[in-house]
PDB file of C-alpha atoms in Angstrom:
ATOM      1  CA  UNK A 261      25.998  -0.984  -6.855  1.00  0.00           C
ATOM      2  CA  UNK A 262      25.163   0.106  -2.795  1.00  0.00           C
ATOM      3  CA  UNK A 263      28.350   0.593  -0.729  1.00  0.00           C
ATOM      4  CA  UNK A 264      28.975  -1.905   2.275  1.00  0.00           C
ATOM      5  CA  UNK A 265      29.100  -0.485   5.481  1.00  0.00           C
ATOM      6  CA  UNK A 266      30.493  -1.796   8.740  1.00  0.00           C
ATOM      7  CA  UNK A 267      29.801  -2.801  11.869  1.00  0.00           C
ATOM      8  CA  UNK A 268      25.701  -3.713  11.385  1.00  0.00           C
ATOM      9  CA  UNK A 269      25.307  -2.758  14.608  1.00  0.00           C
ATOM     10  CA  UNK A 270      26.992  -1.076  17.597  1.00  0.00           C
ATOM     11  CA  UNK A 271      26.605   0.113  21.439  1.00  0.00           C
ATOM     12  CA  UNK A 272      28.310   2.069  22.967  1.00  0.00           C
ATOM     13  CA  UNK A 273      28.551   3.569  26.838  1.00  0.00           C
ATOM     14  CA  UNK A 274      28.467   7.348  27.195  1.00  0.00           C
ATOM     15  CA  UNK A 275      31.998   9.037  26.571  1.00  0.00           C
ATOM     16  CA  UNK A 276      33.219   5.698  24.140  1.00  0.00           C
ATOM     17  CA  UNK A 277      34.024   6.393  20.507  1.00  0.00           C
ATOM     18  CA  UNK A 278      32.835   4.127  17.527  1.00  0.00           C
ATOM     19  CA  UNK A 279      34.274   3.843  14.104  1.00  0.00           C
ATOM     20  CA  UNK A 280      31.964   3.420  11.629  1.00  0.00           C
ATOM     21  CA  UNK A 281      33.292   2.136   7.613  1.00  0.00           C
ATOM     22  CA  UNK A 282      32.042   2.502   3.819  1.00  0.00           C
ATOM     23  CA  UNK A 283      33.368   1.079   1.481  1.00  0.00           C
ATOM     24  CA  UNK A 284      32.514   1.138  -2.863  1.00  0.00           C
ATOM     25  CA  UNK A 285      33.553  -1.363  -5.701  1.00  0.00           C
ATOM     26  CA  UNK A 286      33.234   2.026  -7.760  1.00  0.00           C
ATOM     27  CA  UNK A 287      35.589   4.961  -7.832  1.00  0.00           C
ATOM     28  CA  UNK A 288      34.141   7.436  -5.922  1.00  0.00           C
ATOM     29  CA  UNK A 289      33.299  11.228  -6.184  1.00  0.00           C
ATOM     30  CA  UNK A 290      31.883  11.680  -3.307  1.00  0.00           C
ATOM     31  CA  UNK A 291      30.415  10.363  -0.124  1.00  0.00           C
ATOM     32  CA  UNK A 292      27.830  11.496   1.945  1.00  0.00           C
ATOM     33  CA  UNK A 293      26.880  10.560   5.874  1.00  0.00           C
ATOM     34  CA  UNK A 294      23.553  10.828   7.551  1.00  0.00           C
ATOM     35  CA  UNK A 295      21.759  10.083  11.011  1.00  0.00           C
ATOM     36  CA  UNK A 296      18.174   8.596  10.788  1.00  0.00           C
ATOM     37  CA  UNK A 297      16.403   8.407  14.223  1.00  0.00           C
ATOM     38  CA  UNK A 298      13.624   6.499  14.496  1.00  0.00           C
ATOM     39  CA  UNK A 299      10.656   7.961  12.568  1.00  0.00           C
ATOM     40  CA  UNK A 300      12.312  10.913  10.911  1.00  0.00           C
ATOM     41  CA  UNK A 301      13.628  11.458   7.650  1.00  0.00           C
ATOM     42  CA  UNK A 302      17.165  11.230   7.598  1.00  0.00           C
ATOM     43  CA  UNK A 303      19.770  14.110   8.637  1.00  0.00           C
ATOM     44  CA  UNK A 304      22.947  15.214   6.643  1.00  0.00           C
ATOM     45  CA  UNK A 305      26.423  15.322   8.752  1.00  0.00           C
ATOM     46  CA  UNK A 306      28.671  15.876   5.944  1.00  0.00           C
ATOM     47  CA  UNK A 307      30.412  15.005   2.662  1.00  0.00           C
ATOM     48  CA  UNK A 308      33.254  14.806   1.285  1.00  0.00           C
ATOM     49  CA  UNK A 309      34.601  15.184  -2.137  1.00  0.00           C
ATOM     50  CA  UNK A 310      37.195  13.379  -4.019  1.00  0.00           C
ATOM     51  CA  UNK A 311      40.263  14.465  -3.329  1.00  0.00           C
ATOM     52  CA  UNK A 312      40.888  12.563  -0.036  1.00  0.00           C
ATOM     53  CA  UNK A 313      39.712  15.069   2.395  1.00  0.00           C
ATOM     54  CA  UNK A 314      38.808  14.790   5.923  1.00  0.00           C
ATOM     55  CA  UNK A 315      36.296  16.798   7.304  1.00  0.00           C
ATOM     56  CA  UNK A 316      34.757  17.408  11.095  1.00  0.00           C
ATOM     57  CA  UNK A 317      31.349  18.602  12.486  1.00  0.00           C
ATOM     58  CA  UNK A 318      31.853  18.908  16.976  1.00  0.00           C
ATOM     59  CA  UNK A 319      32.903  15.358  17.883  1.00  0.00           C
ATOM     60  CA  UNK A 320      31.793  13.406  14.589  1.00  0.00           C
ATOM     61  CA  UNK A 321      34.528  13.559  11.749  1.00  0.00           C
ATOM     62  CA  UNK A 322      34.941  11.689   8.764  1.00  0.00           C
ATOM     63  CA  UNK A 323      38.264  10.525   5.565  1.00  0.00           C
ATOM     64  CA  UNK A 324      37.609   9.633   2.375  1.00  0.00           C
ATOM     65  CA  UNK A 325      40.532   7.293   0.564  1.00  0.00           C
ATOM     66  CA  UNK A 326      39.813   8.087  -2.637  1.00  0.00           C
ATOM     67  CA  UNK A 327      42.087   5.463  -3.828  1.00  0.00           C
ATOM     68  CA  UNK A 328      40.992   2.856  -1.814  1.00  0.00           C
ATOM     69  CA  UNK A 329      37.207   3.540  -2.198  1.00  0.00           C
ATOM     70  CA  UNK A 330      36.559   3.616   1.707  1.00  0.00           C
ATOM     71  CA  UNK A 331      35.096   6.377   3.995  1.00  0.00           C
ATOM     72  CA  UNK A 332      35.257   6.117   7.769  1.00  0.00           C
ATOM     73  CA  UNK A 333      33.076   8.179  10.569  1.00  0.00           C
ATOM     74  CA  UNK A 334      34.593   9.045  13.525  1.00  0.00           C
ATOM     75  CA  UNK A 335      32.618   9.817  16.513  1.00  0.00           C
ATOM     76  CA  UNK A 336      34.524  10.695  19.613  1.00  0.00           C
ATOM     77  CA  UNK A 337      33.335  10.712  23.252  1.00  0.00           C
ATOM     78  CA  UNK A 338      29.477   9.539  22.622  1.00  0.00           C
ATOM     79  CA  UNK A 339      26.723  11.611  23.622  1.00  0.00           C
ATOM     80  CA  UNK A 340      23.257   9.991  24.554  1.00  0.00           C
ATOM     81  CA  UNK A 341      21.863  12.307  21.345  1.00  0.00           C
ATOM     82  CA  UNK A 342      24.240   9.869  18.982  1.00  0.00           C
ATOM     83  CA  UNK A 343      21.732   7.414  19.147  1.00  0.00           C
ATOM     84  CA  UNK A 344      20.425   6.683  15.560  1.00  0.00           C
ATOM     85  CA  UNK A 345      20.818   4.429  12.328  1.00  0.00           C
ATOM     86  CA  UNK A 346      24.077   5.665  10.346  1.00  0.00           C
ATOM     87  CA  UNK A 347      23.917   5.815   6.225  1.00  0.00           C
ATOM     88  CA  UNK A 348      26.220   6.490   4.406  1.00  0.00           C
ATOM     89  CA  UNK A 349      25.564   7.119   0.933  1.00  0.00           C
ATOM     90  CA  UNK A 350      27.860   7.234  -2.395  1.00  0.00           C
ATOM     91  CA  UNK A 351      28.219   8.980  -5.654  1.00  0.00           C
ATOM     92  CA  UNK A 352      30.415   7.474  -8.500  1.00  0.00           C
ATOM     93  CA  UNK A 353      32.983   9.466 -10.426  1.00  0.00           C
ATOM     94  CA  UNK A 354      32.154  10.970 -13.839  1.00  0.00           C
ATOM     95  CA  UNK A 355      32.693   7.963 -16.254  1.00  0.00           C
ATOM     96  CA  UNK A 356      32.215   4.956 -13.671  1.00  0.00           C
ATOM     97  CA  UNK A 357      28.217   4.842 -14.763  1.00  0.00           C
ATOM     98  CA  UNK A 358      26.009   6.435 -12.464  1.00  0.00           C
ATOM     99  CA  UNK A 359      27.129  10.009 -11.895  1.00  0.00           C
ATOM    100  CA  UNK A 360      25.155  12.486  -9.588  1.00  0.00           C
ATOM    101  CA  UNK A 361      23.114   9.598  -8.465  1.00  0.00           C
ATOM    102  CA  UNK A 362      23.693   8.718  -4.625  1.00  0.00           C
ATOM    103  CA  UNK A 363      22.771   5.333  -3.707  1.00  0.00           C
ATOM    104  CA  UNK A 364      23.116   3.856   0.382  1.00  0.00           C
ATOM    105  CA  UNK A 365      24.646   1.026   2.432  1.00  0.00           C
ATOM    106  CA  UNK A 366      22.329  -0.569   4.937  1.00  0.00           C
ATOM    107  CA  UNK A 367      22.849   1.515   7.786  1.00  0.00           C
ATOM    108  CA  UNK A 368      24.845   1.180  10.585  1.00  0.00           C
ATOM    109  CA  UNK A 369      22.383   1.335  14.011  1.00  0.00           C
ATOM    110  CA  UNK A 370      23.919   2.638  16.861  1.00  0.00           C
ATOM    111  CA  UNK A 371      22.962   2.759  20.395  1.00  0.00           C
ATOM    112  CA  UNK A 372      24.305   4.769  23.040  1.00  0.00           C
ATOM    113  CA  UNK A 373      23.634   3.660  26.875  1.00  0.00           C
ATOM    114  CA  UNK A 374      24.206   5.785  29.759  1.00  0.00           C
TER     115      UNK A 374
ATOM    116  CA  UNK H1140      16.864  29.562   2.576  1.00  0.00           C
ATOM    117  CA  UNK H1141      16.083  26.312   1.514  1.00  0.00           C
ATOM    118  CA  UNK H1142      13.437  24.519   2.394  1.00  0.00           C
ATOM    119  CA  UNK H1143      11.945  21.079   1.151  1.00  0.00           C
ATOM    120  CA  UNK H1144       7.870  19.846   1.624  1.00  0.00           C
ATOM    121  CA  UNK H1145       6.559  16.854   1.140  1.00  0.00           C
ATOM    122  CA  UNK H1146       2.567  15.882   1.198  1.00  0.00           C
ATOM    123  CA  UNK H1147       0.956  14.202   2.419  1.00  0.00           C
ATOM    124  CA  UNK H1148       2.647  13.746   5.757  1.00  0.00           C
ATOM    125  CA  UNK H1149       0.693  10.120   6.112  1.00  0.00           C
ATOM    126  CA  UNK H1150      -1.320   8.003   3.781  1.00  0.00           C
ATOM    127  CA  UNK H1151      -3.489   4.529   4.253  1.00  0.00           C
ATOM    128  CA  UNK H1152      -4.382   3.360   0.494  1.00  0.00           C
ATOM    129  CA  UNK H1153      -5.853   0.142   0.071  1.00  0.00           C
ATOM    130  CA  UNK H1154      -4.671  -2.493  -2.629  1.00  0.00           C
ATOM    131  CA  UNK H1155      -4.964  -1.623  -6.626  1.00  0.00           C
ATOM    132  CA  UNK H1156      -5.843   1.713  -5.498  1.00  0.00           C
ATOM    133  CA  UNK H1157      -3.397   4.860  -7.274  1.00  0.00           C
ATOM    134  CA  UNK H1158      -1.182   7.087  -5.670  1.00  0.00           C
ATOM    135  CA  UNK H1159       0.506  10.411  -6.284  1.00  0.00           C
ATOM    136  CA  UNK H1160       3.355  12.317  -3.533  1.00  0.00           C
ATOM    137  CA  UNK H1161       4.293  15.488  -4.541  1.00  0.00           C
ATOM    138  CA  UNK H1162       7.874  17.541  -3.456  1.00  0.00           C
ATOM    139  CA  UNK H1163       8.466  21.243  -3.722  1.00  0.00           C
ATOM    140  CA  UNK H1164      11.676  22.831  -2.847  1.00  0.00           C
ATOM    141  CA  UNK H1165      11.952  26.153  -2.399  1.00  0.00           C
ATOM    142  CA  UNK H1166      14.524  29.123  -2.522  1.00  0.00           C
ATOM    143  CA  UNK H1167      16.812  27.154  -5.086  1.00  0.00           C
ATOM    144  CA  UNK H1168      16.760  26.998  -9.114  1.00  0.00           C
ATOM    145  CA  UNK H1169      17.796  24.044 -11.438  1.00  0.00           C
ATOM    146  CA  UNK H1170      18.655  21.205  -8.728  1.00  0.00           C
ATOM    147  CA  UNK H1171      18.804  17.278  -8.644  1.00  0.00           C
ATOM    148  CA  UNK H1172      15.500  15.948  -7.259  1.00  0.00           C
ATOM    149  CA  UNK H1173      15.824  12.293  -5.926  1.00  0.00           C
ATOM    150  CA  UNK H1174      12.786   9.545  -5.121  1.00  0.00           C
ATOM    151  CA  UNK H1175      13.942   7.229  -2.084  1.00  0.00           C
ATOM    152  CA  UNK H1176      11.612   4.105  -0.298  1.00  0.00           C
ATOM    153  CA  UNK H1177      12.550   3.076   3.125  1.00  0.00           C
ATOM    154  CA  UNK H1178      10.958  -0.382   4.109  1.00  0.00           C
ATOM    155  CA  UNK H1179      10.490  -0.891   7.974  1.00  0.00           C
ATOM    156  CA  UNK H1180      14.001  -1.098   9.641  1.00  0.00           C
ATOM    157  CA  UNK H1181      15.624  -1.306   6.235  1.00  0.00           C
ATOM    158  CA  UNK H1182      18.108   0.936   4.217  1.00  0.00           C
ATOM    159  CA  UNK H1183      17.311   3.555   1.832  1.00  0.00           C
ATOM    160  CA  UNK H1184      16.350   2.422  -2.015  1.00  0.00           C
ATOM    161  CA  UNK H1185      16.919   5.071  -4.626  1.00  0.00           C
ATOM    162  CA  UNK H1186      13.808   4.768  -6.704  1.00  0.00           C
ATOM    163  CA  UNK H1187      14.080   7.655  -9.695  1.00  0.00           C
ATOM    164  CA  UNK H1188      16.268  11.258  -9.736  1.00  0.00           C
ATOM    165  CA  UNK H1189      16.143  13.824 -12.030  1.00  0.00           C
ATOM    166  CA  UNK H1190      18.902  16.330 -13.050  1.00  0.00           C
ATOM    167  CA  UNK H1191      16.328  18.561 -14.924  1.00  0.00           C
ATOM    168  CA  UNK H1192      12.270  19.242 -16.032  1.00  0.00           C
ATOM    169  CA  UNK H1193      11.280  15.972 -17.823  1.00  0.00           C
ATOM    170  CA  UNK H1194      14.238  14.335 -17.265  1.00  0.00           C
ATOM    171  CA  UNK H1195      13.480  11.136 -15.032  1.00  0.00           C
ATOM    172  CA  UNK H1196      15.887   8.165 -14.616  1.00  0.00           C
ATOM    173  CA  UNK H1197      14.356   4.826 -13.251  1.00  0.00           C
ATOM    174  CA  UNK H1198      16.769   2.801 -10.546  1.00  0.00           C
ATOM    175  CA  UNK H1199      14.027  -0.075  -9.968  1.00  0.00           C
ATOM    176  CA  UNK H1200      11.548  -1.430 -12.663  1.00  0.00           C
ATOM    177  CA  UNK H1201       8.240  -1.749 -10.884  1.00  0.00           C
ATOM    178  CA  UNK H1202       4.760  -0.153 -11.099  1.00  0.00           C
ATOM    179  CA  UNK H1203       5.706   3.354 -10.026  1.00  0.00           C
ATOM    180  CA  UNK H1204       6.639   6.605 -12.064  1.00  0.00           C
ATOM    181  CA  UNK H1205       8.161   9.233 -11.521  1.00  0.00           C
ATOM    182  CA  UNK H1206       7.581  13.126 -13.377  1.00  0.00           C
ATOM    183  CA  UNK H1207       9.450  16.742 -12.838  1.00  0.00           C
ATOM    184  CA  UNK H1208       6.680  18.762 -14.965  1.00  0.00           C
ATOM    185  CA  UNK H1209       8.525  22.171 -13.005  1.00  0.00           C
ATOM    186  CA  UNK H1210      11.949  22.705 -12.512  1.00  0.00           C
ATOM    187  CA  UNK H1211      11.330  22.589  -8.051  1.00  0.00           C
ATOM    188  CA  UNK H1212       8.441  19.743  -8.238  1.00  0.00           C
ATOM    189  CA  UNK H1213       8.570  16.171  -8.186  1.00  0.00           C
ATOM    190  CA  UNK H1214       5.704  13.450  -8.015  1.00  0.00           C
ATOM    191  CA  UNK H1215       5.823  10.448  -7.943  1.00  0.00           C
ATOM    192  CA  UNK H1216       2.767   8.228  -9.301  1.00  0.00           C
ATOM    193  CA  UNK H1217       1.310   4.813  -9.415  1.00  0.00           C
ATOM    194  CA  UNK H1218      -1.591   3.584 -11.275  1.00  0.00           C
ATOM    195  CA  UNK H1219      -2.137   0.345  -8.943  1.00  0.00           C
ATOM    196  CA  UNK H1220      -0.451   0.397  -5.326  1.00  0.00           C
ATOM    197  CA  UNK H1221       0.718  -3.428  -4.183  1.00  0.00           C
ATOM    198  CA  UNK H1222       1.485  -4.369  -0.802  1.00  0.00           C
ATOM    199  CA  UNK H1223       5.246  -3.932  -0.931  1.00  0.00           C
ATOM    200  CA  UNK H1224       4.883  -0.558  -1.859  1.00  0.00           C
ATOM    201  CA  UNK H1225       4.374  -0.054   1.837  1.00  0.00           C
ATOM    202  CA  UNK H1226       7.261   2.144   3.145  1.00  0.00           C
ATOM    203  CA  UNK H1227       8.721   5.519   3.870  1.00  0.00           C
ATOM    204  CA  UNK H1228       8.661   7.741   0.975  1.00  0.00           C
ATOM    205  CA  UNK H1229      11.897  10.408   0.650  1.00  0.00           C
ATOM    206  CA  UNK H1230      12.023  13.202  -1.453  1.00  0.00           C
ATOM    207  CA  UNK H1231      15.489  14.693  -1.374  1.00  0.00           C
ATOM    208  CA  UNK H1232      16.935  17.551  -3.210  1.00  0.00           C
ATOM    209  CA  UNK H1233      20.682  18.298  -4.063  1.00  0.00           C
ATOM    210  CA  UNK H1234      22.439  21.959  -5.345  1.00  0.00           C
ATOM    211  CA  UNK H1235      24.100  21.500  -8.501  1.00  0.00           C
ATOM    212  CA  UNK H1236      25.856  25.185  -9.170  1.00  0.00           C
ATOM    213  CA  UNK H1237      29.633  25.465  -9.186  1.00  0.00           C
ATOM    214  CA  UNK H1238      29.234  27.704  -5.416  1.00  0.00           C
ATOM    215  CA  UNK H1239      27.725  24.695  -4.271  1.00  0.00           C
ATOM    216  CA  UNK H1240      28.747  21.688  -1.894  1.00  0.00           C
ATOM    217  CA  UNK H1241      26.548  19.071  -3.465  1.00  0.00           C
ATOM    218  CA  UNK H1242      25.028  18.161  -0.415  1.00  0.00           C
ATOM    219  CA  UNK H1243      21.992  16.216  -0.255  1.00  0.00           C
ATOM    220  CA  UNK H1244      18.958  17.001   1.798  1.00  0.00           C
ATOM    221  CA  UNK H1245      15.859  14.815   2.570  1.00  0.00           C
ATOM    222  CA  UNK H1246      12.432  16.200   3.262  1.00  0.00           C
ATOM    223  CA  UNK H1247      10.219  14.996   5.891  1.00  0.00           C
ATOM    224  CA  UNK H1248       8.938  11.959   4.143  1.00  0.00           C
ATOM    225  CA  UNK H1249       5.723  10.236   3.639  1.00  0.00           C
ATOM    226  CA  UNK H1250       4.992   7.281   5.351  1.00  0.00           C
ATOM    227  CA  UNK H1251       2.642   4.930   2.968  1.00  0.00           C
ATOM    228  CA  UNK H1252       0.570   1.758   4.014  1.00  0.00           C
ATOM    229  CA  UNK H1253      -0.975  -0.237   1.705  1.00  0.00           C
ATOM    230  CA  UNK H1254      -3.553  -2.656   2.874  1.00  0.00           C
TER     231      UNK H1254
END
């Protein structure tokens, strides 16, 4: 089953913050986050592994709540370059069915305007 | 460093024609390999994945097939293309050694238009 992302779309002004959520119905081993610009391949942002860790990447960070099978991507002080579609990919835990298989949500379209 | 190649970059094929897309990874060994398809304006649909040579798992029953003849080569094929096969085909690789962090990286993609 693919993860569910919310919101589907968001418009921000430069400098504003945003949160993108990702939830799964299965126990998870990892959550992957990507950004895709129009016409290009998705670019890897970060991976969070089982253990409930939180990671950061410049002004973009993410958390993983293993018990709730949820992850959130935080974009702070947004820049024009943050525009694109954000995808979360989830990998079920070993024994949950589909271990090593990463399936993606439908994406969140983020537009940052001046 | 590791790189992933896909070719061709773009392809226009008539309905009913065969298809062969190739993906090759350099600078790593025994990676997991994945084929995804993205229809225009849509999400990423997992088609096939492979954890080793000759080991292919199919996610979507359809007229596509995949093969992994070598450790770092992954091929997507079809005997007869349908209009619905149009889309952006992405190959991805993932290091699975104990020393890696299991990140998954996408290739540049092949844009297929079936006419």
